[in-house]
Short mmCIF file of C-alpha atoms in Angstrom, two decimals:
data_model
loop_
_atom_site.label_atom_id
_atom_site.label_comp_id
_atom_site.label_asym_id
_atom_site.label_seq_id
_atom_site.Cartn_x
_atom_site.Cartn_y
_atom_site.Cartn_z
CA MET A 864 1.08 36.92 -12.23
CA HIS A 865 3.06 36.61 -9.21
CA TYR A 866 3.46 39.67 -6.77
CA THR A 867 6.17 40.83 -4.53
CA ASN A 868 4.45 41.19 -1.36
CA HIS A 869 5.81 39.61 1.72
CA VAL A 870 4.63 41.34 4.58
CA ALA A 871 1.49 39.33 4.06
CA SER A 872 -0.97 40.40 6.74
CA ASP A 873 1.77 41.30 9.38
CA PHE A 874 0.64 39.33 11.82
CA TYR A 875 3.93 38.81 13.57
CA HIS A 876 3.38 42.39 14.79
CA ARG A 877 -0.08 42.62 15.29
CA TYR A 878 -1.21 39.19 16.07
CA LYS A 879 -2.73 40.05 20.03
CA GLU A 880 -4.81 43.00 17.85
CA ASP A 881 -6.01 40.19 15.85
CA LEU A 882 -6.55 38.04 18.21
CA ALA A 883 -8.54 39.98 19.95
CA LEU A 884 -10.63 40.78 16.64
CA PHE A 885 -11.41 36.86 16.54
CA LYS A 886 -12.30 36.87 20.53
CA GLU A 887 -14.81 39.58 19.89
CA MET A 888 -16.20 37.81 16.59
CA GLY A 889 -16.86 34.56 19.01
CA TYR A 890 -13.79 32.16 17.74
CA THR A 891 -13.25 29.46 19.62
CA THR A 892 -10.51 27.54 17.17
CA PHE A 893 -7.61 29.59 16.32
CA ASN A 894 -5.11 27.86 13.33
CA THR A 895 -1.83 29.29 12.14
CA SER A 896 1.59 26.91 11.26
CA ILE A 897 4.43 27.22 13.06
CA SER A 898 7.77 28.35 10.92
CA TRP A 899 9.95 25.87 11.19
CA ALA A 900 12.98 27.80 10.62
CA ARG A 901 12.04 30.08 13.50
CA ILE A 902 12.61 26.87 16.21
CA TYR A 903 15.78 25.47 13.89
CA PRO A 904 16.64 27.54 11.43
CA HIS A 905 19.74 25.33 10.80
CA GLY A 906 18.33 22.32 11.41
CA ILE A 907 19.25 20.14 14.54
CA LYS A 908 23.01 20.73 14.48
CA GLY A 909 22.32 24.70 14.87
CA GLY A 910 20.22 24.70 17.76
CA ILE A 911 16.60 26.06 18.98
CA ASN A 912 16.22 29.34 18.40
CA GLN A 913 14.51 30.26 21.65
CA GLU A 914 13.43 33.42 20.81
CA GLY A 915 11.15 32.41 17.92
CA VAL A 916 9.89 29.23 20.81
CA GLU A 917 8.86 32.15 22.67
CA PHE A 918 7.12 34.21 20.16
CA TYR A 919 4.69 31.23 19.24
CA ARG A 920 4.39 30.31 22.83
CA ASP A 921 2.94 33.71 23.66
CA VAL A 922 0.85 33.52 20.18
CA PHE A 923 -0.55 30.36 21.99
CA LYS A 924 -0.83 31.55 25.21
CA THR A 925 -2.82 34.50 24.17
CA ALA A 926 -5.26 32.52 22.09
CA LYS A 927 -6.16 30.10 24.90
CA GLU A 928 -6.93 33.35 27.59
CA TYR A 929 -9.24 34.36 24.65
CA GLY A 930 -10.96 31.63 24.65
CA MET A 931 -9.22 29.79 21.71
CA ASP A 932 -8.86 26.46 21.76
CA PRO A 933 -5.42 26.44 19.33
CA VAL A 934 -5.21 23.38 16.06
CA ILE A 935 -1.37 23.93 15.04
CA THR A 936 -0.04 22.99 11.66
CA LEU A 937 3.53 22.07 12.05
CA TYR A 938 4.59 22.02 8.06
CA LYS A 939 3.28 24.23 5.83
CA TYR A 940 5.90 23.96 2.58
CA ASP A 941 8.44 26.30 4.52
CA GLU A 942 11.32 24.06 5.72
CA PRO A 943 14.36 25.73 6.38
CA VAL A 944 16.75 26.69 3.54
CA SER A 945 19.67 25.47 5.78
CA LEU A 946 18.25 21.96 5.41
CA LEU A 947 17.82 22.27 1.21
CA GLU A 948 21.57 22.91 1.61
CA GLN A 949 22.52 20.35 4.04
CA HIS A 950 20.32 17.32 3.03
CA GLY A 951 18.87 18.32 -0.73
CA GLY A 952 15.23 18.31 0.61
CA TRP A 953 12.64 15.72 1.34
CA ARG A 954 14.26 13.12 -0.75
CA ASN A 955 17.09 12.81 1.69
CA ARG A 956 15.17 10.08 4.63
CA ALA A 957 17.49 12.38 6.98
CA MET A 958 14.86 15.31 6.59
CA ILE A 959 12.38 12.80 8.70
CA ASP A 960 14.75 12.75 11.56
CA GLU A 961 15.14 16.55 11.15
CA PHE A 962 11.39 16.94 11.22
CA VAL A 963 10.67 14.78 13.78
CA GLU A 964 12.66 16.78 16.38
CA PHE A 965 11.28 19.99 15.35
CA ALA A 966 7.87 18.67 15.84
CA ARG A 967 9.27 16.87 19.48
CA VAL A 968 10.51 20.53 20.43
CA CYS A 969 6.50 21.86 19.42
CA PHE A 970 4.72 19.04 21.59
CA THR A 971 6.93 19.63 24.44
CA GLU A 972 7.03 23.46 24.37
CA TYR A 973 3.53 24.09 23.63
CA LYS A 974 1.36 20.88 25.33
CA ASP A 975 0.07 23.44 27.97
CA TYR A 976 -1.68 25.45 25.66
CA VAL A 977 -2.15 23.43 22.18
CA ASN A 978 -3.76 19.74 22.65
CA LYS A 979 -4.47 19.38 18.36
CA TRP A 980 -2.15 19.47 15.77
CA MET A 981 -1.75 18.70 12.44
CA THR A 982 1.39 17.70 10.69
CA PHE A 983 1.75 18.42 7.28
CA ASN A 984 -0.42 20.88 5.18
CA GLU A 985 -1.95 19.18 2.22
CA ILE A 986 0.41 16.68 2.36
CA ASN A 987 -0.95 15.34 -1.21
CA ILE A 988 -0.38 18.47 -2.63
CA ILE A 989 2.64 16.95 -4.81
CA MET A 990 0.89 13.77 -5.67
CA PRO A 991 1.53 13.22 -9.39
CA ARG A 992 -1.46 13.81 -11.49
CA ASP A 993 -0.48 13.70 -14.95
CA GLY A 994 0.12 9.62 -15.31
CA GLN A 995 3.79 10.55 -16.74
CA LYS A 996 6.69 8.90 -15.68
CA THR A 997 8.75 11.38 -15.42
CA GLU A 998 11.74 12.10 -13.04
CA LYS A 999 9.52 14.89 -11.35
CA ASN A 1000 6.88 12.55 -10.32
CA GLN A 1001 9.05 9.82 -9.40
CA ARG A 1002 10.53 12.10 -7.03
CA ASN A 1003 7.53 13.49 -5.31
CA LEU A 1004 6.56 10.01 -4.73
CA ILE A 1005 9.72 9.51 -2.75
CA TYR A 1006 8.76 13.18 -1.55
CA LEU A 1007 5.77 12.01 -0.34
CA HIS A 1008 6.73 8.52 1.44
CA ASN A 1009 9.16 10.34 3.57
CA GLN A 1010 7.06 13.47 4.72
CA LEU A 1011 4.01 10.50 5.66
CA VAL A 1012 6.99 8.72 7.74
CA ALA A 1013 7.94 12.00 9.31
CA ALA A 1014 4.22 12.54 10.19
CA ALA A 1015 3.57 8.95 11.63
CA ARG A 1016 7.16 9.23 13.80
CA ALA A 1017 6.06 12.86 14.99
CA THR A 1018 2.38 11.42 15.96
CA ILE A 1019 4.31 8.62 18.06
CA VAL A 1020 6.46 11.34 19.74
CA ALA A 1021 3.45 13.61 20.73
CA HIS A 1022 1.62 10.42 22.09
CA GLU A 1023 4.59 9.56 24.09
CA ILE A 1024 4.97 13.22 25.47
CA ASP A 1025 1.18 13.28 26.14
CA SER A 1026 -1.48 10.82 25.83
CA ASN A 1027 -4.06 13.66 26.06
CA LEU A 1028 -2.28 15.54 22.64
CA LYS A 1029 -4.14 14.65 19.29
CA VAL A 1030 -2.66 14.70 16.15
CA GLY A 1031 -4.40 14.70 12.91
CA CYS A 1032 -3.76 14.61 8.82
CA MET A 1033 -4.55 17.29 6.47
CA ILE A 1034 -5.51 16.33 2.87
CA CYS A 1035 -5.96 18.79 0.18
CA GLY A 1036 -10.15 17.92 -0.76
CA ASN A 1037 -10.59 16.49 -3.68
CA MET A 1038 -14.56 16.11 -4.19
CA SER A 1039 -15.42 15.26 -8.08
CA TYR A 1040 -18.27 14.30 -10.08
CA PRO A 1041 -18.07 12.07 -13.80
CA LEU A 1042 -19.15 14.13 -16.12
CA THR A 1043 -21.23 11.56 -18.05
CA PRO A 1044 -22.75 7.91 -16.83
CA ASP A 1045 -20.14 6.26 -19.46
CA PRO A 1046 -18.48 4.22 -17.00
CA LEU A 1047 -15.28 5.17 -18.03
CA ASP A 1048 -15.95 8.63 -16.74
CA ALA A 1049 -16.88 6.69 -13.57
CA ILE A 1050 -13.86 4.70 -12.72
CA ALA A 1051 -11.65 7.81 -14.07
CA ARG A 1052 -13.15 9.80 -11.51
CA TYR A 1053 -12.92 7.33 -8.48
CA GLU A 1054 -9.52 6.25 -9.41
CA ASN A 1055 -8.73 10.37 -9.48
CA PHE A 1056 -10.19 10.31 -6.20
CA GLN A 1057 -7.41 7.52 -4.68
CA ASP A 1058 -4.85 8.50 -6.22
CA PHE A 1059 -4.90 12.31 -5.50
CA PHE A 1060 -6.79 12.38 -1.83
CA CYS A 1061 -6.86 8.44 -0.48
CA TYR A 1062 -3.18 7.10 -1.28
CA SER A 1063 -2.38 9.95 1.17
CA ALA A 1064 -5.30 9.84 3.67
CA ASP A 1065 -5.81 6.03 3.76
CA THR A 1066 -1.86 5.34 4.65
CA GLN A 1067 -2.46 7.92 7.71
CA MET A 1068 -5.97 7.16 8.63
CA ARG A 1069 -5.05 3.19 8.53
CA GLY A 1070 -1.40 2.85 8.86
CA TYR A 1071 -0.64 1.29 5.70
CA TYR A 1072 -0.39 2.16 2.07
CA PRO A 1073 -3.79 1.23 0.36
CA PRO A 1074 -3.86 -1.56 -1.95
CA PHE A 1075 -4.14 0.55 -5.12
CA ALA A 1076 -0.84 2.13 -4.56
CA LYS A 1077 0.69 -0.76 -6.50
CA ARG A 1078 -1.25 0.47 -9.28
CA ILE A 1079 -0.02 4.25 -8.55
CA TRP A 1080 3.54 3.18 -8.44
CA GLY A 1081 3.53 1.29 -11.46
CA LYS A 1082 1.59 3.88 -13.38
CA TYR A 1083 4.45 6.19 -12.07
CA GLY A 1084 7.27 3.54 -12.57
CA ILE A 1085 8.26 3.83 -9.37
CA THR A 1086 8.61 1.81 -5.68
CA PRO A 1087 9.07 3.56 -2.89
CA GLU A 1088 11.87 2.16 -0.37
CA ILE A 1089 9.58 1.14 2.17
CA THR A 1090 11.57 -0.41 5.41
CA GLU A 1091 9.62 -2.62 8.05
CA GLN A 1092 10.63 0.13 10.29
CA ASP A 1093 8.57 2.15 8.41
CA LYS A 1094 5.74 0.14 7.85
CA GLU A 1095 5.96 -0.11 12.12
CA ASP A 1096 6.21 3.44 12.12
CA LEU A 1097 3.12 3.84 10.00
CA MET A 1098 0.93 1.44 11.83
CA ASN A 1099 1.75 2.87 15.06
CA GLY A 1100 1.63 6.09 13.93
CA LYS A 1101 -1.76 6.89 12.44
CA SER A 1102 -3.72 10.05 12.66
CA ASP A 1103 -6.17 10.71 15.45
CA PHE A 1104 -8.76 12.75 13.02
CA ILE A 1105 -8.48 13.73 9.31
CA GLY A 1106 -8.09 17.06 8.34
CA PHE A 1107 -9.50 18.37 4.86
CA SER A 1108 -9.36 21.36 2.57
CA TYR A 1109 -12.92 22.04 0.89
CA TYR A 1110 -13.03 24.90 -1.68
CA ALA A 1111 -14.84 23.51 -4.90
CA SER A 1112 -15.78 20.39 -6.61
CA GLY A 1113 -14.31 19.12 -10.27
CA VAL A 1114 -15.44 17.06 -13.00
CA VAL A 1115 -13.45 14.12 -14.01
CA THR A 1116 -14.00 12.51 -17.91
CA THR A 1117 -12.74 10.50 -20.44
CA HIS A 1118 -13.89 12.51 -23.15
CA LYS A 1119 -12.29 15.26 -25.32
CA VAL A 1120 -13.88 18.58 -23.65
CA GLU A 1121 -13.76 22.03 -25.59
CA GLU A 1122 -10.80 24.24 -24.63
CA ASN A 1123 -13.27 26.72 -22.80
CA GLY A 1124 -14.42 23.82 -20.89
CA HIS A 1125 -12.21 23.77 -18.36
CA THR A 1126 -12.03 25.86 -14.96
CA ALA A 1127 -9.10 28.31 -13.84
CA GLY A 1128 -7.37 27.13 -10.61
CA ASN A 1129 -3.96 26.08 -9.41
CA VAL A 1130 -4.43 22.55 -8.13
CA LEU A 1131 -8.12 22.69 -8.53
CA GLY A 1132 -8.38 23.20 -12.15
CA THR A 1133 -10.53 20.73 -14.04
CA VAL A 1134 -13.39 20.64 -16.66
CA LYS A 1135 -16.43 22.81 -15.98
CA ASN A 1136 -19.65 21.40 -14.03
CA PRO A 1137 -22.71 23.30 -16.03
CA TYR A 1138 -24.75 22.95 -12.93
CA LEU A 1139 -22.45 25.53 -10.62
CA LYS A 1140 -21.27 29.02 -10.65
CA ALA A 1141 -17.69 30.03 -10.12
CA SER A 1142 -15.83 32.69 -8.37
CA GLU A 1143 -13.90 35.19 -10.43
CA TRP A 1144 -11.19 33.07 -10.28
CA GLY A 1145 -12.86 30.12 -11.50
CA TRP A 1146 -13.27 27.93 -8.77
CA GLN A 1147 -16.86 26.48 -8.82
CA ILE A 1148 -18.83 26.98 -5.71
CA ASP A 1149 -20.51 23.78 -4.60
CA PRO A 1150 -22.11 23.53 -1.02
CA ILE A 1151 -23.45 20.03 -1.52
CA GLY A 1152 -20.09 18.71 -2.46
CA LEU A 1153 -18.86 19.21 0.81
CA ARG A 1154 -21.59 17.52 2.55
CA ILE A 1155 -20.96 14.84 0.32
CA MET A 1156 -17.19 14.64 1.17
CA LEU A 1157 -17.91 14.80 4.97
CA ASN A 1158 -19.94 11.73 4.18
CA LYS A 1159 -17.69 9.77 1.95
CA MET A 1160 -14.77 10.03 4.45
CA TYR A 1161 -16.67 9.72 7.51
CA ASP A 1162 -17.87 6.73 5.92
CA ARG A 1163 -13.94 5.53 5.03
CA THR A 1164 -12.22 6.36 8.05
CA GLN A 1165 -14.91 6.06 11.27
CA LYS A 1166 -12.72 9.30 12.54
CA PRO A 1167 -13.25 12.59 13.62
CA ILE A 1168 -13.51 15.32 11.08
CA PHE A 1169 -11.97 18.65 10.81
CA ILE A 1170 -12.55 21.21 8.27
CA SER A 1171 -9.31 22.98 8.00
CA GLU A 1172 -9.49 25.20 5.38
CA ASN A 1173 -12.70 26.76 3.44
CA GLY A 1174 -13.90 30.08 2.13
CA LEU A 1175 -14.24 32.42 -0.77
CA GLY A 1176 -11.92 34.27 -2.38
CA ALA A 1177 -13.18 37.84 -3.64
CA ARG A 1178 -12.57 41.08 -4.46
CA ASP A 1179 -13.45 43.56 -1.65
CA GLN A 1180 -14.00 47.04 -1.45
CA LEU A 1181 -13.00 49.38 1.47
CA ASN A 1182 -15.21 52.48 1.38
CA SER A 1183 -15.21 55.29 2.26
CA ASP A 1184 -16.76 55.24 5.47
CA PHE A 1185 -14.40 51.86 6.47
CA SER A 1186 -17.06 49.91 5.47
CA ILE A 1187 -16.91 46.69 3.61
CA HIS A 1188 -19.89 44.92 2.00
CA ASP A 1189 -19.49 41.45 1.16
CA PRO A 1190 -22.97 39.43 0.54
CA TYR A 1191 -21.13 37.28 -1.67
CA ARG A 1192 -19.00 35.92 1.29
CA ILE A 1193 -21.95 35.53 3.59
CA ASP A 1194 -24.05 33.77 1.52
CA TYR A 1195 -21.15 31.13 0.82
CA LEU A 1196 -20.60 30.80 4.40
CA LYS A 1197 -24.32 30.37 4.97
CA GLN A 1198 -25.03 27.72 1.89
CA HIS A 1199 -21.35 25.72 3.50
CA PHE A 1200 -22.34 25.75 7.23
CA LYS A 1201 -25.93 24.52 6.13
CA GLN A 1202 -24.45 21.67 4.59
CA ILE A 1203 -21.91 20.76 7.20
CA GLU A 1204 -25.37 20.89 9.72
CA GLU A 1205 -26.91 18.12 7.19
CA ALA A 1206 -23.73 16.08 7.34
CA ILE A 1207 -23.73 16.34 11.27
CA ASP A 1208 -27.58 15.47 11.12
CA ASP A 1209 -26.32 12.26 8.52
CA GLY A 1210 -24.19 11.23 11.90
CA VAL A 1211 -20.69 12.72 10.72
CA ASP A 1212 -18.50 13.56 13.67
CA VAL A 1213 -17.21 16.77 12.21
CA ILE A 1214 -15.05 18.22 15.41
CA GLY A 1215 -14.24 21.65 13.95
CA TYR A 1216 -14.32 23.87 11.13
CA ILE A 1217 -11.61 26.77 10.24
CA MET A 1218 -12.49 29.13 7.77
CA TRP A 1219 -9.35 30.22 5.09
CA GLY A 1220 -8.53 32.86 6.22
CA VAL A 1221 -10.61 34.63 9.11
CA ILE A 1222 -8.02 37.64 8.39
CA ASP A 1223 -7.01 38.84 4.51
CA ILE A 1224 -3.56 37.01 3.51
CA VAL A 1225 -2.24 36.88 0.48
CA SER A 1226 -3.73 34.16 -1.69
CA ALA A 1227 -1.10 31.02 -2.08
CA GLY A 1228 -2.36 30.64 -5.92
CA SER A 1229 -2.14 34.11 -7.11
CA CYS A 1230 0.42 35.78 -4.21
CA GLU A 1231 -2.47 38.61 -4.15
CA MET A 1232 -3.57 40.93 -1.35
CA ALA A 1233 -6.46 41.67 -4.01
CA LYS A 1234 -7.77 38.15 -3.65
CA ARG A 1235 -9.41 38.38 -0.09
CA TYR A 1236 -10.67 35.52 1.79
CA GLY A 1237 -11.30 36.80 5.36
CA VAL A 1238 -14.25 38.21 7.22
CA ILE A 1239 -11.51 40.96 8.44
CA TYR A 1240 -9.99 43.56 6.07
CA VAL A 1241 -6.56 44.42 5.80
CA ASP A 1242 -5.31 47.47 4.32
CA GLY A 1243 -2.55 46.50 2.35
CA ASP A 1244 -2.15 45.71 -1.50
CA ASN A 1245 -0.51 43.39 -3.69
CA LEU A 1246 3.00 45.00 -3.46
CA GLY A 1247 2.67 45.89 0.04
CA ASN A 1248 1.43 49.38 0.16
CA GLY A 1249 -1.11 50.46 2.79
CA THR A 1250 -1.86 51.67 6.44
CA TYR A 1251 -2.49 47.65 7.04
CA LYS A 1252 -5.57 48.75 9.72
CA ARG A 1253 -8.02 46.41 10.43
CA TYR A 1254 -11.83 46.58 9.18
CA LYS A 1255 -14.42 44.41 9.97
CA LYS A 1256 -16.63 43.59 7.06
CA ASP A 1257 -20.49 42.91 6.97
CA SER A 1258 -19.47 38.98 7.27
CA PHE A 1259 -17.64 39.33 10.50
CA LYS A 1260 -21.11 40.80 12.33
CA TRP A 1261 -22.63 37.81 10.44
CA TYR A 1262 -20.19 35.53 11.59
CA HIS A 1263 -20.78 36.59 14.84
CA ASP A 1264 -24.15 36.42 15.08
CA TYR A 1265 -24.26 32.70 13.55
CA ILE A 1266 -21.56 31.65 16.34
CA GLN A 1267 -23.71 33.62 18.98
CA ALA A 1268 -26.28 30.93 17.56
CA GLN A 1269 -24.68 27.91 17.64
CA HIS A 1270 -24.24 28.94 21.53
CA GLN A 1271 -27.57 29.31 21.97
CA GLN A 1272 -29.01 26.25 20.34
CA PHE A 1273 -26.09 23.67 22.09
CA LYS A 1274 -27.75 25.45 25.62
CA LYS A 1275 -31.17 23.91 25.10
#
């Protein structure tokens, strides 16, 4: 079910209050996305909306003043409606120029406050996965090519504006296991990893499409129009670091699975893993999978890694004394942080971690406020009712103490 809440956490009006809470917790990294429509509501031809530019400037300036290093995402599925009307969306290569000019404004205006950027959030989310030669799947591969080129060109622009700016890609995590020792399961799992994750990640990190891209194009009956300029831009606009989201792992098999043998979830729906527990929404919890993913990606890229989303959606109860007891979230964070520490000991260059989300927001998968991710509670419900006051959950104090302990460890 999808709900009608468009208020979300009301960060727009409460960002100074929220940033002060992040500072109190000890946060040293702050991530948000910039709404393209706030900067260029009608695209290049409509001109810049200076009010939108100044809003984000104050957000990033405040974050810096509070000791946070902003890591900012340019695109989170929200291009201006006017560009859909003008160009028909990402099927039109004119969107590349629109995006690059939007990125240029952001890099120029905010370079004094932001030195780490991510271009497209979970750029691989539109990657076809069912193997069917449908018009939608073919169209999505064209969309994705144009977005990969746009990301590369934006990265080139960032480096031209300021060589100190670092621009990373951001990929939806895809950690999975074969269900059985059957070699067919093993190759199916590996192809799943190549198709959904590496197709986009390799292109952005290496500067060219990987060899297995031809297999993917053949499967879907399409070859993207790749110009010589595209090839040059992809190579010159390689990402400086790789970011990825990680919530759960999956299982891949070529064997028939019982009807109740699949997990729930939006893009993360998969065959159930009998060795793992799951959240109320069916997302299987696998901290060790995060360590495996970090090692796999570092072995593959040899570039710094940023864990850009990780968290647990759960139903939290606001008690009469305004306390919120969430031991399940503390346990989730504790287990995942332990595996990140193990990966660092393995030699992985982990440069940052962002919890999704540090404050309650509307869940992207179900559009619910009831599916809460934060260590800060927002008093709002699925329909937008509530005071929208902020309350600290038990996990807030635990996270604060963890950060302080890490600071002390680094001082030794």
